[in-house]
């Protein structure tokens, strides 16, 4: 009896490092490995499961292994070349840091950047090894103006600077950014320590444009009080939505990334009734139930305007890793939008529908309470591309 209790307690300690939602499990669950595995699967809905039904893509997502995705492309000879992606589909975490920098004019700046990016995995290990249950990840994006001099490789077909979107009332601004570091962890101190070591390594090769520290707010809600990210793809749909495949051989295994930093007029928003807020968002505030779409030609909700269909009626999903940020003492309340997509045009069309309207003139009413301070586009290349950056200098 005592040995059994000790074993159960030990099992609970081990699994609790993997499942932040451990308190929802009972002692009875400890006796059932199947239930433990089920809970783990629910926690990792964001990650594609192992599958033998997708011959062109292989996944390996284990708790104590890097949950990267391996994308394979066929060569003319028929051989399949494995390409390791970055962790663009890492799980949602309690903390995140969004760091955007530009490359300076220092003589060795590009060499330092290339060397740092090529060894980014080693830098991440310095931090992640201290707690394997902290779900640490860092995704690197490279901006359009920096791509050629940093990579000296063919450009992804859709990569270009963030386009300004002018609506009748609101504007999506475009701001500088050569490199994006999307740093995530269950522990805030991990994000802090990695950023410290990263900036120490980069030194005067870069200049910080924006640094935003995000946090998970209750049950994945934004500071407006609504659940954020409901429309995200899950399971096998994640890599299909965010990773470039054979349609662009220069970009295979990578993902387009768009970031915008929104600040909210929280006082004006809170003066609205719950019903008016729900009409703007397109979902119920308490239970997150989706509302019916408005008829064509009428004012559309944020949910409807952010849903993108092609001419054949196919819906194209993106992966949002949005995070609230702010400081009540400074009267700052915001949402950091970050979207990953296999196709950049999907996010750009989404922004056009929000700021210009569909039909034009009927913009997203959420923008009456949320203003974008930044707007930058990046491409997160495969991990294999990053590793190759340290093989040659810029001389």
CSV table of C-alpha atoms in Angstrom, one decimal:
chain,number,residue,atom,x,y,z
A,1,UNK,CA,0.0,0.0,0.0
A,2,UNK,CA,2.7,2.5,1.0
A,3,UNK,CA,4.8,1.6,-2.1
A,4,UNK,CA,1.8,2.1,-4.3
A,5,UNK,CA,1.1,5.5,-2.8
A,6,UNK,CA,4.7,6.5,-3.2
A,7,UNK,CA,4.7,5.5,-6.9
A,8,UNK,CA,1.5,7.4,-7.5
A,9,UNK,CA,2.9,10.5,-5.9
A,10,UNK,CA,6.1,10.2,-8.0
A,11,UNK,CA,4.1,9.8,-11.1
A,12,UNK,CA,2.1,12.9,-10.3
A,13,UNK,CA,5.3,14.9,-9.8
A,14,UNK,CA,6.7,13.8,-13.2
A,15,UNK,CA,3.5,14.3,-15.1
A,16,UNK,CA,2.7,17.6,-13.5
A,17,UNK,CA,5.9,19.0,-15.1
A,18,UNK,CA,4.3,18.2,-18.4
A,19,UNK,CA,0.7,19.3,-17.7
A,20,UNK,CA,0.2,22.8,-16.3
A,21,UNK,CA,-3.5,21.8,-15.9
A,22,UNK,CA,-2.6,19.0,-13.5
A,23,UNK,CA,-5.1,20.0,-10.8
A,24,UNK,CA,-8.0,18.9,-13.1
A,25,UNK,CA,-6.7,15.3,-12.8
A,26,UNK,CA,-7.8,13.1,-9.9
A,27,UNK,CA,-5.9,10.5,-8.0
A,28,UNK,CA,-8.0,7.9,-9.9
A,29,UNK,CA,-6.5,9.2,-13.1
A,30,UNK,CA,-3.1,8.4,-11.9
A,31,UNK,CA,-4.0,4.7,-12.0
A,32,UNK,CA,-4.9,4.9,-15.7
A,33,UNK,CA,-2.1,5.5,-18.2
A,34,UNK,CA,-4.7,5.9,-20.9
A,35,UNK,CA,-6.3,8.9,-19.1
A,36,UNK,CA,-2.9,10.5,-18.5
A,37,UNK,CA,-2.1,10.1,-22.2
A,38,UNK,CA,-5.5,11.6,-23.1
A,39,UNK,CA,-4.9,14.6,-20.9
A,40,UNK,CA,-1.5,15.1,-22.5
A,41,UNK,CA,-3.1,14.9,-26.0
A,42,UNK,CA,-5.6,17.6,-25.1
A,43,UNK,CA,-2.8,19.8,-23.8
A,44,UNK,CA,-1.0,19.5,-27.1
A,45,UNK,CA,-3.9,20.0,-29.5
A,46,UNK,CA,-1.8,22.7,-31.2
A,47,UNK,CA,0.8,20.1,-32.2
A,48,UNK,CA,0.3,17.7,-35.2
A,49,UNK,CA,0.1,14.0,-34.1
A,50,UNK,CA,2.3,11.3,-35.5
A,51,UNK,CA,0.6,10.0,-38.7
A,52,UNK,CA,1.2,7.5,-41.4
A,53,UNK,CA,-1.5,9.0,-43.6
A,54,UNK,CA,0.6,12.0,-44.7
A,55,UNK,CA,3.5,10.6,-46.8
A,56,UNK,CA,5.0,14.0,-47.6
A,57,UNK,CA,5.2,15.2,-43.9
A,58,UNK,CA,6.5,13.4,-40.8
A,59,UNK,CA,5.9,14.7,-37.3
A,60,UNK,CA,7.7,14.0,-34.1
A,61,UNK,CA,6.1,15.6,-31.1
A,62,UNK,CA,7.3,14.1,-27.8
A,63,UNK,CA,7.5,15.8,-24.4
A,64,UNK,CA,11.3,15.4,-24.2
A,65,UNK,CA,12.1,16.0,-27.8
A,66,UNK,CA,12.1,19.2,-29.9
A,67,UNK,CA,8.6,19.3,-31.4
A,68,UNK,CA,9.8,20.6,-34.8
A,69,UNK,CA,8.1,19.5,-38.0
A,70,UNK,CA,10.0,17.7,-40.7
A,71,UNK,CA,8.7,18.6,-44.2
A,72,UNK,CA,9.8,16.5,-47.1
A,73,UNK,CA,10.0,17.6,-50.7
A,74,UNK,CA,10.6,15.5,-53.8
A,75,UNK,CA,13.6,16.0,-56.1
A,76,UNK,CA,13.7,15.3,-59.8
A,77,UNK,CA,15.2,11.9,-59.1
A,78,UNK,CA,12.3,11.0,-56.8
A,79,UNK,CA,14.4,11.2,-53.6
A,80,UNK,CA,12.7,12.8,-50.6
A,81,UNK,CA,14.7,15.5,-48.9
A,82,UNK,CA,13.8,16.1,-45.2
A,83,UNK,CA,13.7,19.8,-44.2
A,84,UNK,CA,13.4,20.6,-40.5
A,85,UNK,CA,11.1,23.5,-39.7
A,86,UNK,CA,11.5,25.9,-36.8
A,87,UNK,CA,9.1,25.6,-33.9
A,88,UNK,CA,6.4,27.8,-35.4
A,89,UNK,CA,3.7,25.4,-34.0
A,90,UNK,CA,5.0,25.4,-30.4
A,91,UNK,CA,2.2,25.3,-27.8
A,92,UNK,CA,0.7,28.4,-26.4
A,93,UNK,CA,2.5,29.3,-23.2
A,94,UNK,CA,1.9,31.5,-20.2
A,95,UNK,CA,4.6,34.0,-21.2
A,96,UNK,CA,6.1,35.4,-24.4
A,97,UNK,CA,8.5,38.1,-25.5
A,98,UNK,CA,8.2,39.6,-29.0
A,99,UNK,CA,11.5,41.2,-29.9
A,100,UNK,CA,11.9,43.1,-33.1
A,101,UNK,CA,15.4,44.5,-34.1
A,102,UNK,CA,17.1,46.2,-37.0
A,103,UNK,CA,20.6,45.4,-38.1
A,104,UNK,CA,23.1,48.3,-37.6
A,105,UNK,CA,25.8,49.7,-39.8
A,106,UNK,CA,28.6,48.2,-37.6
A,107,UNK,CA,31.3,46.7,-39.9
A,108,UNK,CA,30.7,43.1,-38.8
A,109,UNK,CA,27.0,43.4,-38.0
A,110,UNK,CA,25.8,41.0,-40.7
A,111,UNK,CA,28.5,38.4,-39.8
A,112,UNK,CA,27.5,38.6,-36.1
A,113,UNK,CA,23.8,38.1,-37.0
A,114,UNK,CA,24.5,35.2,-39.3
A,115,UNK,CA,26.7,33.5,-36.7
A,116,UNK,CA,24.1,34.1,-33.9
A,117,UNK,CA,21.1,32.8,-36.0
A,118,UNK,CA,23.1,29.7,-37.0
A,119,UNK,CA,23.6,28.8,-33.4
A,120,UNK,CA,20.2,29.8,-32.1
A,121,UNK,CA,19.4,26.3,-31.0
A,122,UNK,CA,22.5,26.1,-28.8
A,123,UNK,CA,21.6,29.4,-27.2
A,124,UNK,CA,18.1,28.1,-26.6
A,125,UNK,CA,19.5,25.0,-24.9
A,126,UNK,CA,21.4,27.1,-22.4
A,127,UNK,CA,18.0,28.1,-21.0
A,128,UNK,CA,15.7,25.3,-21.8
A,129,UNK,CA,17.8,22.5,-20.2
A,130,UNK,CA,17.1,24.0,-16.8
A,131,UNK,CA,13.5,23.0,-16.9
A,132,UNK,CA,12.3,20.6,-19.6
A,133,UNK,CA,8.7,21.2,-18.6
A,134,UNK,CA,8.8,24.9,-19.3
A,135,UNK,CA,7.9,24.5,-23.0
A,136,UNK,CA,10.6,26.9,-24.1
A,137,UNK,CA,10.8,27.9,-27.8
A,138,UNK,CA,12.2,30.7,-29.9
A,139,UNK,CA,11.2,31.3,-33.5
A,140,UNK,CA,13.3,33.5,-35.7
A,141,UNK,CA,11.8,35.6,-38.5
A,142,UNK,CA,13.9,37.6,-41.1
A,143,UNK,CA,12.4,40.7,-42.7
A,144,UNK,CA,12.3,41.5,-46.4
A,145,UNK,CA,15.0,44.2,-46.4
A,146,UNK,CA,17.4,42.0,-44.5
A,147,UNK,CA,16.8,38.7,-46.2
A,148,UNK,CA,19.3,39.0,-49.1
A,149,UNK,CA,22.2,40.2,-47.0
A,150,UNK,CA,21.6,37.9,-44.1
A,151,UNK,CA,20.8,34.7,-46.0
A,152,UNK,CA,22.3,35.2,-49.5
A,153,UNK,CA,19.7,32.6,-50.6
A,154,UNK,CA,16.7,32.8,-53.0
A,155,UNK,CA,13.9,34.9,-51.6
A,156,UNK,CA,10.5,33.3,-50.6
A,157,UNK,CA,8.1,34.1,-53.4
A,158,UNK,CA,5.7,36.3,-51.3
A,159,UNK,CA,8.2,38.0,-49.0
A,160,UNK,CA,7.9,41.8,-49.2
A,161,UNK,CA,7.7,44.7,-46.7
A,162,UNK,CA,4.4,45.1,-44.7
A,163,UNK,CA,2.1,47.2,-46.9
A,164,UNK,CA,0.3,50.2,-45.4
A,165,UNK,CA,-3.5,49.6,-45.5
A,166,UNK,CA,-5.4,52.9,-45.7
A,167,UNK,CA,-9.1,52.7,-44.7
A,168,UNK,CA,-11.6,55.6,-44.6
A,169,UNK,CA,-11.2,55.8,-40.8
A,170,UNK,CA,-8.2,53.6,-39.7
A,171,UNK,CA,-4.8,52.8,-41.1
A,172,UNK,CA,-2.6,49.7,-40.7
A,173,UNK,CA,0.9,51.2,-40.3
A,174,UNK,CA,4.1,49.8,-41.6
A,175,UNK,CA,7.2,49.9,-39.2
A,176,UNK,CA,10.8,48.8,-39.5
A,177,UNK,CA,12.1,45.3,-38.5
A,178,UNK,CA,14.9,43.2,-39.8
A,179,UNK,CA,14.7,40.3,-37.3
A,180,UNK,CA,11.9,38.9,-35.1
A,181,UNK,CA,12.5,36.7,-32.1
A,182,UNK,CA,9.3,35.1,-30.9
A,183,UNK,CA,10.3,33.8,-27.5
A,184,UNK,CA,7.9,31.6,-25.6
A,185,UNK,CA,7.8,29.7,-22.3
A,186,UNK,CA,5.7,28.7,-19.4
A,187,UNK,CA,8.1,30.6,-17.3
A,188,UNK,CA,8.7,34.4,-17.6
A,189,UNK,CA,12.2,34.1,-16.2
A,190,UNK,CA,13.1,31.8,-19.2
A,191,UNK,CA,12.0,34.4,-21.7
A,192,UNK,CA,14.0,37.1,-19.8
A,193,UNK,CA,17.2,35.0,-19.6
A,194,UNK,CA,17.1,34.0,-23.2
A,195,UNK,CA,16.6,37.5,-24.4
A,196,UNK,CA,19.5,38.7,-22.2
A,197,UNK,CA,21.9,36.1,-23.6
A,198,UNK,CA,20.6,36.8,-27.1
A,199,UNK,CA,21.2,40.5,-27.0
A,200,UNK,CA,24.6,40.0,-25.3
A,201,UNK,CA,25.6,37.8,-28.2
A,202,UNK,CA,24.3,40.2,-30.9
A,203,UNK,CA,25.9,43.2,-29.2
A,204,UNK,CA,26.0,46.4,-31.3
A,205,UNK,CA,25.1,44.4,-34.4
A,206,UNK,CA,21.4,45.2,-33.8
A,207,UNK,CA,19.2,47.9,-32.5
A,208,UNK,CA,16.0,47.1,-30.6
A,209,UNK,CA,12.9,48.5,-32.3
A,210,UNK,CA,10.3,47.0,-30.1
A,211,UNK,CA,10.2,44.7,-27.1
A,212,UNK,CA,6.8,43.5,-25.9
A,213,UNK,CA,6.3,41.1,-23.0
A,214,UNK,CA,3.0,39.2,-23.2
A,215,UNK,CA,1.2,37.0,-20.8
A,216,UNK,CA,-1.7,34.5,-20.8
A,217,UNK,CA,-4.8,36.1,-19.4
A,218,UNK,CA,-7.2,33.7,-17.6
A,219,UNK,CA,-8.6,31.2,-20.0
A,220,UNK,CA,-6.7,32.5,-23.1
A,221,UNK,CA,-8.7,35.7,-23.2
A,222,UNK,CA,-7.6,39.1,-24.5
A,223,UNK,CA,-7.9,42.2,-22.3
A,224,UNK,CA,-11.2,43.0,-24.0
A,225,UNK,CA,-12.6,40.0,-22.2
A,226,UNK,CA,-13.0,37.6,-25.1
A,227,UNK,CA,-11.4,34.2,-25.8
A,228,UNK,CA,-8.6,34.7,-28.4
A,229,UNK,CA,-7.5,32.2,-31.0
A,230,UNK,CA,-10.6,30.0,-31.3
A,231,UNK,CA,-10.2,29.9,-35.1
A,232,UNK,CA,-6.7,28.4,-34.9
A,233,UNK,CA,-6.1,25.2,-36.8
A,234,UNK,CA,-5.4,22.1,-34.6
A,235,UNK,CA,-3.8,18.7,-35.2
A,236,UNK,CA,-2.7,17.9,-38.7
A,237,UNK,CA,-4.2,21.1,-40.0
A,238,UNK,CA,-1.5,23.1,-38.2
A,239,UNK,CA,1.5,22.4,-40.6
A,240,UNK,CA,-0.9,22.4,-43.6
A,241,UNK,CA,-1.9,26.0,-42.7
A,242,UNK,CA,1.5,27.4,-41.8
A,243,UNK,CA,4.4,25.6,-43.5
A,244,UNK,CA,5.4,26.3,-47.1
A,245,UNK,CA,5.7,23.1,-49.1
A,246,UNK,CA,6.6,22.3,-52.7
A,247,UNK,CA,4.8,25.3,-54.2
A,248,UNK,CA,7.9,27.4,-53.4
A,249,UNK,CA,11.1,25.4,-53.2
A,250,UNK,CA,13.1,28.4,-51.8
A,251,UNK,CA,10.8,28.5,-48.8
A,252,UNK,CA,10.0,24.9,-48.0
A,253,UNK,CA,9.6,24.3,-44.3
A,254,UNK,CA,9.3,28.0,-43.5
A,255,UNK,CA,6.4,30.3,-42.6
A,256,UNK,CA,5.3,33.9,-43.2
A,257,UNK,CA,4.9,35.9,-40.1
A,258,UNK,CA,3.1,39.2,-39.6
A,259,UNK,CA,3.1,41.1,-36.3
A,260,UNK,CA,1.1,44.1,-35.2
A,261,UNK,CA,1.0,45.7,-31.7
A,262,UNK,CA,-2.5,47.0,-30.9
A,263,UNK,CA,-3.4,49.2,-28.0
A,264,UNK,CA,-7.0,49.3,-26.7
A,265,UNK,CA,-9.1,52.2,-25.5
A,266,UNK,CA,-10.3,50.0,-22.6
A,267,UNK,CA,-12.5,52.8,-21.0
A,268,UNK,CA,-14.5,53.3,-24.2
A,269,UNK,CA,-14.8,49.6,-24.8
A,270,UNK,CA,-16.1,49.0,-21.2
A,271,UNK,CA,-18.8,51.5,-21.8
A,272,UNK,CA,-20.4,49.3,-24.4
A,273,UNK,CA,-23.0,46.7,-23.4
A,274,UNK,CA,-22.0,43.1,-23.6
A,275,UNK,CA,-24.4,42.7,-26.5
A,276,UNK,CA,-22.7,45.4,-28.5
A,277,UNK,CA,-19.3,44.0,-27.7
A,278,UNK,CA,-20.4,40.5,-28.9
A,279,UNK,CA,-21.8,41.9,-32.1
A,280,UNK,CA,-18.4,43.6,-32.8
A,281,UNK,CA,-16.4,40.4,-32.1
A,282,UNK,CA,-18.9,37.9,-33.5
A,283,UNK,CA,-18.9,35.6,-30.4
A,284,UNK,CA,-20.6,35.4,-27.0
A,285,UNK,CA,-18.4,36.9,-24.3
A,286,UNK,CA,-19.0,34.3,-21.6
A,287,UNK,CA,-19.1,30.9,-23.4
A,288,UNK,CA,-17.4,31.9,-26.7
A,289,UNK,CA,-20.3,30.6,-28.8
A,290,UNK,CA,-20.1,31.8,-32.4
A,291,UNK,CA,-22.8,34.2,-33.6
A,292,UNK,CA,-24.5,34.1,-37.0
A,293,UNK,CA,-22.8,36.0,-39.8
A,294,UNK,CA,-24.5,39.2,-40.9
A,295,UNK,CA,-26.1,39.2,-44.4
A,296,UNK,CA,-24.0,40.2,-47.3
A,297,UNK,CA,-23.6,44.0,-47.7
A,298,UNK,CA,-24.2,44.6,-44.0
A,299,UNK,CA,-21.8,45.4,-41.2
A,300,UNK,CA,-19.7,42.3,-40.5
A,301,UNK,CA,-18.2,41.2,-37.2
A,302,UNK,CA,-14.4,40.9,-36.6
A,303,UNK,CA,-14.8,37.1,-36.7
A,304,UNK,CA,-16.4,37.2,-40.2
A,305,UNK,CA,-13.9,39.8,-41.6
A,306,UNK,CA,-11.0,37.7,-40.4
A,307,UNK,CA,-12.2,34.5,-42.1
A,308,UNK,CA,-10.6,34.2,-45.5
A,309,UNK,CA,-12.0,32.2,-48.4
A,310,UNK,CA,-10.6,31.8,-51.9
A,311,UNK,CA,-12.6,31.9,-55.1
A,312,UNK,CA,-13.4,28.2,-54.7
A,313,UNK,CA,-14.9,28.7,-51.3
A,314,UNK,CA,-12.0,27.1,-49.4
A,315,UNK,CA,-11.2,28.6,-46.0
A,316,UNK,CA,-7.6,29.4,-45.4
A,317,UNK,CA,-6.5,29.3,-41.8
A,318,UNK,CA,-3.6,31.0,-40.0
A,319,UNK,CA,-2.0,30.3,-36.7
A,320,UNK,CA,-2.4,33.1,-34.2
A,321,UNK,CA,-0.1,33.3,-31.1
A,322,UNK,CA,-1.6,36.6,-29.8
A,323,UNK,CA,-0.8,37.7,-26.3
A,324,UNK,CA,-2.2,40.4,-24.1
A,325,UNK,CA,0.3,43.0,-22.7
A,326,UNK,CA,0.0,46.1,-20.7
A,327,UNK,CA,0.4,48.0,-17.5
A,328,UNK,CA,-2.7,49.3,-15.6
A,329,UNK,CA,-0.5,51.9,-13.8
A,330,UNK,CA,0.5,53.3,-17.2
A,331,UNK,CA,-3.0,53.0,-18.6
A,332,UNK,CA,-1.8,50.6,-21.3
A,333,UNK,CA,-3.9,47.7,-22.4
A,334,UNK,CA,-3.0,45.9,-25.6
A,335,UNK,CA,-2.9,42.8,-27.8
A,336,UNK,CA,0.2,41.7,-29.7
A,337,UNK,CA,-1.0,40.1,-32.9
A,338,UNK,CA,1.3,37.5,-34.5
A,339,UNK,CA,0.1,35.4,-37.3
A,340,UNK,CA,1.9,32.5,-39.0
A,341,UNK,CA,0.8,31.4,-42.5
A,342,UNK,CA,1.8,29.3,-45.4
A,343,UNK,CA,0.5,32.0,-47.7
A,344,UNK,CA,1.2,35.7,-46.9
A,345,UNK,CA,-1.7,36.9,-49.0
A,346,UNK,CA,-4.2,35.3,-46.6
A,347,UNK,CA,-3.1,37.6,-43.7
A,348,UNK,CA,-2.9,40.6,-46.1
A,349,UNK,CA,-6.4,40.1,-47.4
A,350,UNK,CA,-7.6,39.7,-43.8
A,351,UNK,CA,-6.1,43.2,-43.0
A,352,UNK,CA,-7.7,44.7,-46.1
A,353,UNK,CA,-11.1,43.4,-45.1
A,354,UNK,CA,-10.6,44.7,-41.5
A,355,UNK,CA,-9.3,48.2,-42.4
A,356,UNK,CA,-11.1,48.9,-45.7
A,357,UNK,CA,-14.2,46.9,-45.0
A,358,UNK,CA,-16.2,44.3,-46.9
A,359,UNK,CA,-17.9,46.0,-48.6
A,360,UNK,CA,-15.6,49.0,-48.5
A,361,UNK,CA,-16.6,51.5,-45.9
A,362,UNK,CA,-17.8,49.0,-43.4
A,363,UNK,CA,-14.6,48.5,-41.5
A,364,UNK,CA,-14.0,46.2,-38.6
A,365,UNK,CA,-15.7,48.0,-35.7
A,366,UNK,CA,-13.1,46.5,-33.3
A,367,UNK,CA,-10.6,49.1,-34.8
A,368,UNK,CA,-12.7,51.9,-33.3
A,369,UNK,CA,-11.3,50.7,-29.9
A,370,UNK,CA,-7.9,49.1,-31.0
A,371,UNK,CA,-5.2,51.0,-32.8
A,372,UNK,CA,-2.1,49.4,-34.4
A,373,UNK,CA,1.2,50.9,-33.4
A,374,UNK,CA,3.4,48.6,-35.5
A,375,UNK,CA,3.2,46.4,-38.6
A,376,UNK,CA,6.0,44.2,-39.9
A,377,UNK,CA,6.3,41.2,-42.1
A,378,UNK,CA,8.9,38.4,-41.7
A,379,UNK,CA,9.7,35.0,-43.0
A,380,UNK,CA,10.6,32.3,-40.5
A,381,UNK,CA,12.9,29.9,-42.6
A,382,UNK,CA,13.4,26.3,-41.8
A,383,UNK,CA,15.9,25.4,-39.0
A,384,UNK,CA,18.1,23.9,-41.7
A,385,UNK,CA,18.4,27.3,-43.4
A,386,UNK,CA,19.3,29.0,-40.1
A,387,UNK,CA,22.0,26.4,-39.4
A,388,UNK,CA,23.7,27.1,-42.8
A,389,UNK,CA,24.1,30.8,-42.0
A,390,UNK,CA,27.2,30.3,-40.0
A,391,UNK,CA,29.1,28.5,-42.8
A,392,UNK,CA,30.4,31.7,-44.5
A,393,UNK,CA,31.1,35.3,-43.7
A,394,UNK,CA,29.7,38.3,-45.5
A,395,UNK,CA,33.1,39.3,-46.8
